[in-house]
Amino acid sequence: MKSKRILFFATVIILTFMACSKKEKPTDIIAPKPVENVPKIPQKMQSSNYKETIDWIGKQYKININRHPDENMPLVVDAEGNKYYDNNITIKIVRPDGTTFFDKTFTKSDFASCVSNDYIKQSALLGIVFDQVSGDNLIFAASVGSPDVLSDEYVPLMLTISRMGNTSIKKDTRLDTNNRPTDDDDFGV
């Protein structure tokens, strides 16, 4: 019985020494892969072409709206330092006889009077769409805002074109599309 106890204690002592002995460390070194600082290329919004035929002043007019990223304009740099190309948007309105009634290319500078200087520096002209006919005026919804596709930050604007081809721009304060302006509203024309 004594020999079993000695054998048991000897085993415990040997195992204790083995547990406390110096462990061999692996020679493999795991380090994170270095990240290269690749300069980001400026991003572009997708070009778009919109066409619609409308009844206006008793006749049918064709509206063409084309948006294109403009690489010749200064880059837009957002708050995170991301760079984007700004857009230009052309509105062309064609009379029933095929002649051009209105043809103008807009940039965000056309809307600068309705947007703060700080905001306009970090934003792009996002879009212009036909909204409605209101008496002798054509009403378009426009927006200047963040060109980041994940952002919903923008300033809604109203662009009015009169039957004489004059334009006016103001902030769109309508809360929804059911709150349409009427013929009595002042569009600054």
Short mmCIF file of the C-alpha atoms (twelve columns), coordinates in Angstrom:
data_MODEL
# 
_entry.id   MODEL 
# 
loop_
_atom_site.group_PDB 
_atom_site.id 
_atom_site.type_symbol 
_atom_site.label_atom_id 
_atom_site.label_alt_id 
_atom_site.label_comp_id 
_atom_site.label_asym_id 
_atom_site.label_seq_id 
_atom_site.Cartn_x 
_atom_site.Cartn_y 
_atom_site.Cartn_z 
_atom_site.pdbx_PDB_model_num 
ATOM 1   C CA . MET A 1   0.000   0.000  0.000   1 
ATOM 2   C CA . LYS A 2   2.920   2.273  0.809   1 
ATOM 3   C CA . SER A 3   4.428   1.674  -2.595  1 
ATOM 4   C CA . LYS A 4   1.159   2.684  -4.241  1 
ATOM 5   C CA . ARG A 5   1.184   5.959  -2.301  1 
ATOM 6   C CA . ILE A 6   4.776   6.660  -3.265  1 
ATOM 7   C CA . LEU A 7   3.995   5.831  -6.863  1 
ATOM 8   C CA . PHE A 8   0.931   8.131  -6.751  1 
ATOM 9   C CA . PHE A 9   2.914   11.060 -5.247  1 
ATOM 10  C CA . ALA A 10  5.769   10.492 -7.670  1 
ATOM 11  C CA . THR A 11  3.332   10.639 -10.563 1 
ATOM 12  C CA . VAL A 12  1.762   13.847 -9.204  1 
ATOM 13  C CA . ILE A 13  5.201   15.442 -8.749  1 
ATOM 14  C CA . ILE A 14  6.313   14.433 -12.250 1 
ATOM 15  C CA . LEU A 15  3.089   15.780 -13.777 1 
ATOM 16  C CA . THR A 16  3.471   19.035 -11.796 1 
ATOM 17  C CA . PHE A 17  7.007   19.512 -13.069 1 
ATOM 18  C CA . MET A 18  5.884   18.775 -16.614 1 
ATOM 19  C CA . ALA A 19  3.067   21.311 -16.338 1 
ATOM 20  C CA . CYS A 20  5.388   23.979 -14.987 1 
ATOM 21  C CA . SER A 21  8.158   23.304 -17.442 1 
ATOM 22  C CA . LYS A 22  8.874   25.748 -20.193 1 
ATOM 23  C CA . LYS A 23  6.367   25.447 -23.009 1 
ATOM 24  C CA . GLU A 24  7.611   25.730 -26.503 1 
ATOM 25  C CA . LYS A 25  6.118   28.724 -28.300 1 
ATOM 26  C CA . PRO A 26  5.085   28.328 -31.899 1 
ATOM 27  C CA . THR A 27  7.361   29.949 -34.433 1 
ATOM 28  C CA . ASP A 28  4.479   31.029 -36.676 1 
ATOM 29  C CA . ILE A 29  3.846   34.751 -36.501 1 
ATOM 30  C CA . ILE A 30  0.326   35.873 -37.330 1 
ATOM 31  C CA . ALA A 31  0.135   39.507 -38.313 1 
ATOM 32  C CA . PRO A 32  -2.633  41.428 -40.015 1 
ATOM 33  C CA . LYS A 33  -2.229  41.950 -43.714 1 
ATOM 34  C CA . PRO A 34  -0.999  45.473 -44.415 1 
ATOM 35  C CA . VAL A 35  -3.671  47.711 -45.897 1 
ATOM 36  C CA . GLU A 36  -2.523  49.784 -48.822 1 
ATOM 37  C CA . ASN A 37  -3.734  53.350 -48.922 1 
ATOM 38  C CA . VAL A 38  -4.986  53.344 -52.470 1 
ATOM 39  C CA . PRO A 39  -6.218  56.763 -53.488 1 
ATOM 40  C CA . LYS A 40  -9.960  56.667 -54.063 1 
ATOM 41  C CA . ILE A 41  -11.088 57.618 -57.523 1 
ATOM 42  C CA . PRO A 42  -13.982 60.070 -57.719 1 
ATOM 43  C CA . GLN A 43  -17.358 58.369 -57.924 1 
ATOM 44  C CA . LYS A 44  -20.008 59.171 -60.533 1 
ATOM 45  C CA . MET A 45  -23.761 59.109 -60.420 1 
ATOM 46  C CA . GLN A 46  -25.334 57.170 -63.253 1 
ATOM 47  C CA . SER A 47  -26.369 59.077 -66.365 1 
ATOM 48  C CA . SER A 48  -30.103 59.189 -66.960 1 
ATOM 49  C CA . ASN A 49  -32.424 60.139 -69.805 1 
ATOM 50  C CA . TYR A 50  -36.086 60.927 -69.229 1 
ATOM 51  C CA . LYS A 51  -38.704 61.662 -71.897 1 
ATOM 52  C CA . GLU A 52  -42.344 62.594 -71.520 1 
ATOM 53  C CA . THR A 53  -45.067 64.102 -73.686 1 
ATOM 54  C CA . ILE A 54  -47.339 66.561 -71.886 1 
ATOM 55  C CA . ASP A 55  -50.413 68.636 -72.707 1 
ATOM 56  C CA . TRP A 56  -49.594 72.313 -72.205 1 
ATOM 57  C CA . ILE A 57  -51.338 75.421 -73.480 1 
ATOM 58  C CA . GLY A 58  -53.678 73.273 -75.553 1 
ATOM 59  C CA . LYS A 59  -50.918 71.361 -77.391 1 
ATOM 60  C CA . GLN A 60  -48.569 68.449 -76.854 1 
ATOM 61  C CA . TYR A 61  -44.966 69.246 -75.946 1 
ATOM 62  C CA . LYS A 62  -42.101 66.805 -75.532 1 
ATOM 63  C CA . ILE A 63  -39.842 67.114 -72.506 1 
ATOM 64  C CA . ASN A 64  -36.361 65.546 -72.495 1 
ATOM 65  C CA . ILE A 65  -34.279 65.619 -69.295 1 
ATOM 66  C CA . ASN A 66  -30.716 64.280 -69.413 1 
ATOM 67  C CA . ARG A 67  -28.366 63.986 -66.417 1 
ATOM 68  C CA . HIS A 68  -24.642 63.398 -66.919 1 
ATOM 69  C CA . PRO A 69  -21.644 63.398 -64.566 1 
ATOM 70  C CA . ASP A 70  -19.415 66.295 -65.560 1 
ATOM 71  C CA . GLU A 71  -15.684 65.594 -65.223 1 
ATOM 72  C CA . ASN A 72  -14.861 69.211 -66.143 1 
ATOM 73  C CA . MET A 73  -16.593 70.679 -63.087 1 
ATOM 74  C CA . PRO A 74  -14.870 70.938 -59.680 1 
ATOM 75  C CA . LEU A 75  -15.104 67.731 -57.641 1 
ATOM 76  C CA . VAL A 76  -17.536 67.515 -54.749 1 
ATOM 77  C CA . VAL A 77  -15.860 66.449 -51.481 1 
ATOM 78  C CA . ASP A 78  -18.218 65.322 -48.723 1 
ATOM 79  C CA . ALA A 79  -17.648 65.542 -44.951 1 
ATOM 80  C CA . GLU A 80  -15.858 62.145 -44.942 1 
ATOM 81  C CA . GLY A 81  -13.450 63.209 -47.680 1 
ATOM 82  C CA . ASN A 82  -15.069 61.102 -50.427 1 
ATOM 83  C CA . LYS A 83  -14.856 62.652 -53.891 1 
ATOM 84  C CA . TYR A 84  -17.636 62.774 -56.466 1 
ATOM 85  C CA . TYR A 85  -18.171 64.225 -59.901 1 
ATOM 86  C CA . ASP A 86  -20.937 66.807 -60.009 1 
ATOM 87  C CA . ASN A 87  -23.731 66.544 -62.581 1 
ATOM 88  C CA . ASN A 88  -25.173 68.743 -65.252 1 
ATOM 89  C CA . ILE A 89  -28.792 68.337 -66.268 1 
ATOM 90  C CA . THR A 90  -30.237 69.485 -69.579 1 
ATOM 91  C CA . ILE A 91  -33.936 70.228 -70.002 1 
ATOM 92  C CA . LYS A 92  -35.125 70.413 -73.597 1 
ATOM 93  C CA . ILE A 93  -38.754 71.170 -74.415 1 
ATOM 94  C CA . VAL A 94  -39.896 70.678 -78.019 1 
ATOM 95  C CA . ARG A 95  -43.003 72.261 -79.553 1 
ATOM 96  C CA . PRO A 96  -45.536 70.190 -81.516 1 
ATOM 97  C CA . ASP A 97  -43.998 71.423 -84.813 1 
ATOM 98  C CA . GLY A 98  -40.580 70.020 -83.789 1 
ATOM 99  C CA . THR A 99  -38.914 73.348 -82.991 1 
ATOM 100 C CA . THR A 100 -37.171 73.840 -79.675 1 
ATOM 101 C CA . PHE A 101 -39.040 75.967 -77.144 1 
ATOM 102 C CA . PHE A 102 -36.538 75.621 -74.273 1 
ATOM 103 C CA . ASP A 103 -33.037 74.137 -74.061 1 
ATOM 104 C CA . LYS A 104 -30.838 74.790 -71.054 1 
ATOM 105 C CA . THR A 105 -28.163 72.907 -69.143 1 
ATOM 106 C CA . PHE A 106 -28.352 73.389 -65.373 1 
ATOM 107 C CA . THR A 107 -25.604 72.960 -62.784 1 
ATOM 108 C CA . LYS A 108 -25.823 73.292 -59.018 1 
ATOM 109 C CA . SER A 109 -24.652 76.909 -59.299 1 
ATOM 110 C CA . ASP A 110 -28.059 77.708 -60.838 1 
ATOM 111 C CA . PHE A 111 -29.603 76.696 -57.497 1 
ATOM 112 C CA . ALA A 112 -27.038 78.390 -55.220 1 
ATOM 113 C CA . SER A 113 -29.427 81.191 -54.253 1 
ATOM 114 C CA . CYS A 114 -31.640 78.629 -52.489 1 
ATOM 115 C CA . VAL A 115 -28.902 76.653 -50.701 1 
ATOM 116 C CA . SER A 116 -26.280 77.765 -48.172 1 
ATOM 117 C CA . ASN A 117 -22.688 78.207 -49.385 1 
ATOM 118 C CA . ASP A 118 -21.347 75.551 -46.993 1 
ATOM 119 C CA . TYR A 119 -23.954 73.016 -48.108 1 
ATOM 120 C CA . ILE A 120 -23.500 73.669 -51.817 1 
ATOM 121 C CA . LYS A 121 -19.740 72.993 -51.567 1 
ATOM 122 C CA . GLN A 122 -20.374 69.442 -50.291 1 
ATOM 123 C CA . SER A 123 -23.316 68.651 -52.554 1 
ATOM 124 C CA . ALA A 124 -24.124 67.897 -56.168 1 
ATOM 125 C CA . LEU A 125 -27.044 68.528 -58.492 1 
ATOM 126 C CA . LEU A 126 -28.880 65.233 -57.991 1 
ATOM 127 C CA . GLY A 127 -31.841 65.445 -60.311 1 
ATOM 128 C CA . ILE A 128 -34.614 67.333 -62.045 1 
ATOM 129 C CA . VAL A 129 -37.952 65.729 -62.921 1 
ATOM 130 C CA . PHE A 130 -41.127 67.077 -64.485 1 
ATOM 131 C CA . ASP A 131 -43.789 67.560 -61.816 1 
ATOM 132 C CA . GLN A 132 -46.853 69.211 -63.319 1 
ATOM 133 C CA . VAL A 133 -48.465 71.842 -65.501 1 
ATOM 134 C CA . SER A 134 -49.784 74.758 -63.486 1 
ATOM 135 C CA . GLY A 135 -51.605 77.217 -65.704 1 
ATOM 136 C CA . ASP A 136 -49.077 78.679 -68.146 1 
ATOM 137 C CA . ASN A 137 -46.133 77.281 -66.171 1 
ATOM 138 C CA . LEU A 138 -44.268 74.008 -66.204 1 
ATOM 139 C CA . ILE A 139 -43.191 72.920 -62.721 1 
ATOM 140 C CA . PHE A 140 -40.141 70.710 -62.192 1 
ATOM 141 C CA . ALA A 141 -38.878 69.188 -58.933 1 
ATOM 142 C CA . ALA A 142 -35.121 69.513 -58.471 1 
ATOM 143 C CA . SER A 143 -32.711 68.485 -55.744 1 
ATOM 144 C CA . VAL A 144 -29.235 69.432 -54.594 1 
ATOM 145 C CA . GLY A 145 -27.680 67.152 -51.995 1 
ATOM 146 C CA . SER A 146 -25.257 64.437 -51.037 1 
ATOM 147 C CA . PRO A 147 -24.117 62.407 -54.055 1 
ATOM 148 C CA . ASP A 148 -23.563 59.350 -51.831 1 
ATOM 149 C CA . VAL A 149 -26.063 56.698 -52.957 1 
ATOM 150 C CA . LEU A 150 -26.607 55.650 -49.328 1 
ATOM 151 C CA . SER A 151 -27.569 59.162 -48.259 1 
ATOM 152 C CA . ASP A 152 -31.031 60.654 -48.333 1 
ATOM 153 C CA . GLU A 153 -29.790 64.165 -47.582 1 
ATOM 154 C CA . TYR A 154 -30.940 66.775 -50.094 1 
ATOM 155 C CA . VAL A 155 -32.661 70.135 -50.464 1 
ATOM 156 C CA . PRO A 156 -35.920 69.943 -52.468 1 
ATOM 157 C CA . LEU A 157 -36.362 72.748 -54.991 1 
ATOM 158 C CA . MET A 158 -38.968 73.885 -57.509 1 
ATOM 159 C CA . LEU A 159 -37.935 75.011 -60.980 1 
ATOM 160 C CA . THR A 160 -40.622 76.862 -62.910 1 
ATOM 161 C CA . ILE A 161 -40.526 77.529 -66.656 1 
ATOM 162 C CA . SER A 162 -43.067 80.062 -67.908 1 
ATOM 163 C CA . ARG A 163 -44.714 80.042 -71.320 1 
ATOM 164 C CA . MET A 164 -42.233 82.796 -72.288 1 
ATOM 165 C CA . GLY A 165 -39.254 80.542 -71.428 1 
ATOM 166 C CA . ASN A 166 -38.330 82.394 -68.217 1 
ATOM 167 C CA . THR A 167 -37.143 80.341 -65.276 1 
ATOM 168 C CA . SER A 168 -37.410 80.789 -61.531 1 
ATOM 169 C CA . ILE A 169 -36.168 78.628 -58.695 1 
ATOM 170 C CA . LYS A 170 -37.238 78.414 -55.070 1 
ATOM 171 C CA . LYS A 171 -37.175 75.949 -52.193 1 
ATOM 172 C CA . ASP A 172 -39.968 73.400 -52.321 1 
ATOM 173 C CA . THR A 173 -41.830 73.699 -49.040 1 
ATOM 174 C CA . ARG A 174 -44.648 71.331 -49.976 1 
ATOM 175 C CA . LEU A 175 -44.882 68.442 -47.520 1 
ATOM 176 C CA . ASP A 176 -46.191 65.895 -49.984 1 
ATOM 177 C CA . THR A 177 -47.212 65.508 -53.609 1 
ATOM 178 C CA . ASN A 178 -50.897 66.102 -52.781 1 
ATOM 179 C CA . ASN A 179 -50.084 69.695 -51.814 1 
ATOM 180 C CA . ARG A 180 -49.683 70.940 -55.386 1 
ATOM 181 C CA . PRO A 181 -49.384 74.627 -56.174 1 
ATOM 182 C CA . THR A 182 -52.319 76.273 -57.882 1 
ATOM 183 C CA . ASP A 183 -52.552 78.871 -60.620 1 
ATOM 184 C CA . ASP A 184 -52.811 81.520 -57.899 1 
ATOM 185 C CA . ASP A 185 -49.440 80.619 -56.325 1 
ATOM 186 C CA . ASP A 186 -46.565 82.997 -56.980 1 
ATOM 187 C CA . PHE A 187 -43.698 81.208 -58.677 1 
ATOM 188 C CA . GLY A 188 -41.564 84.311 -59.020 1 
ATOM 189 C CA . VAL A 189 -42.125 84.476 -62.765 1 
# 
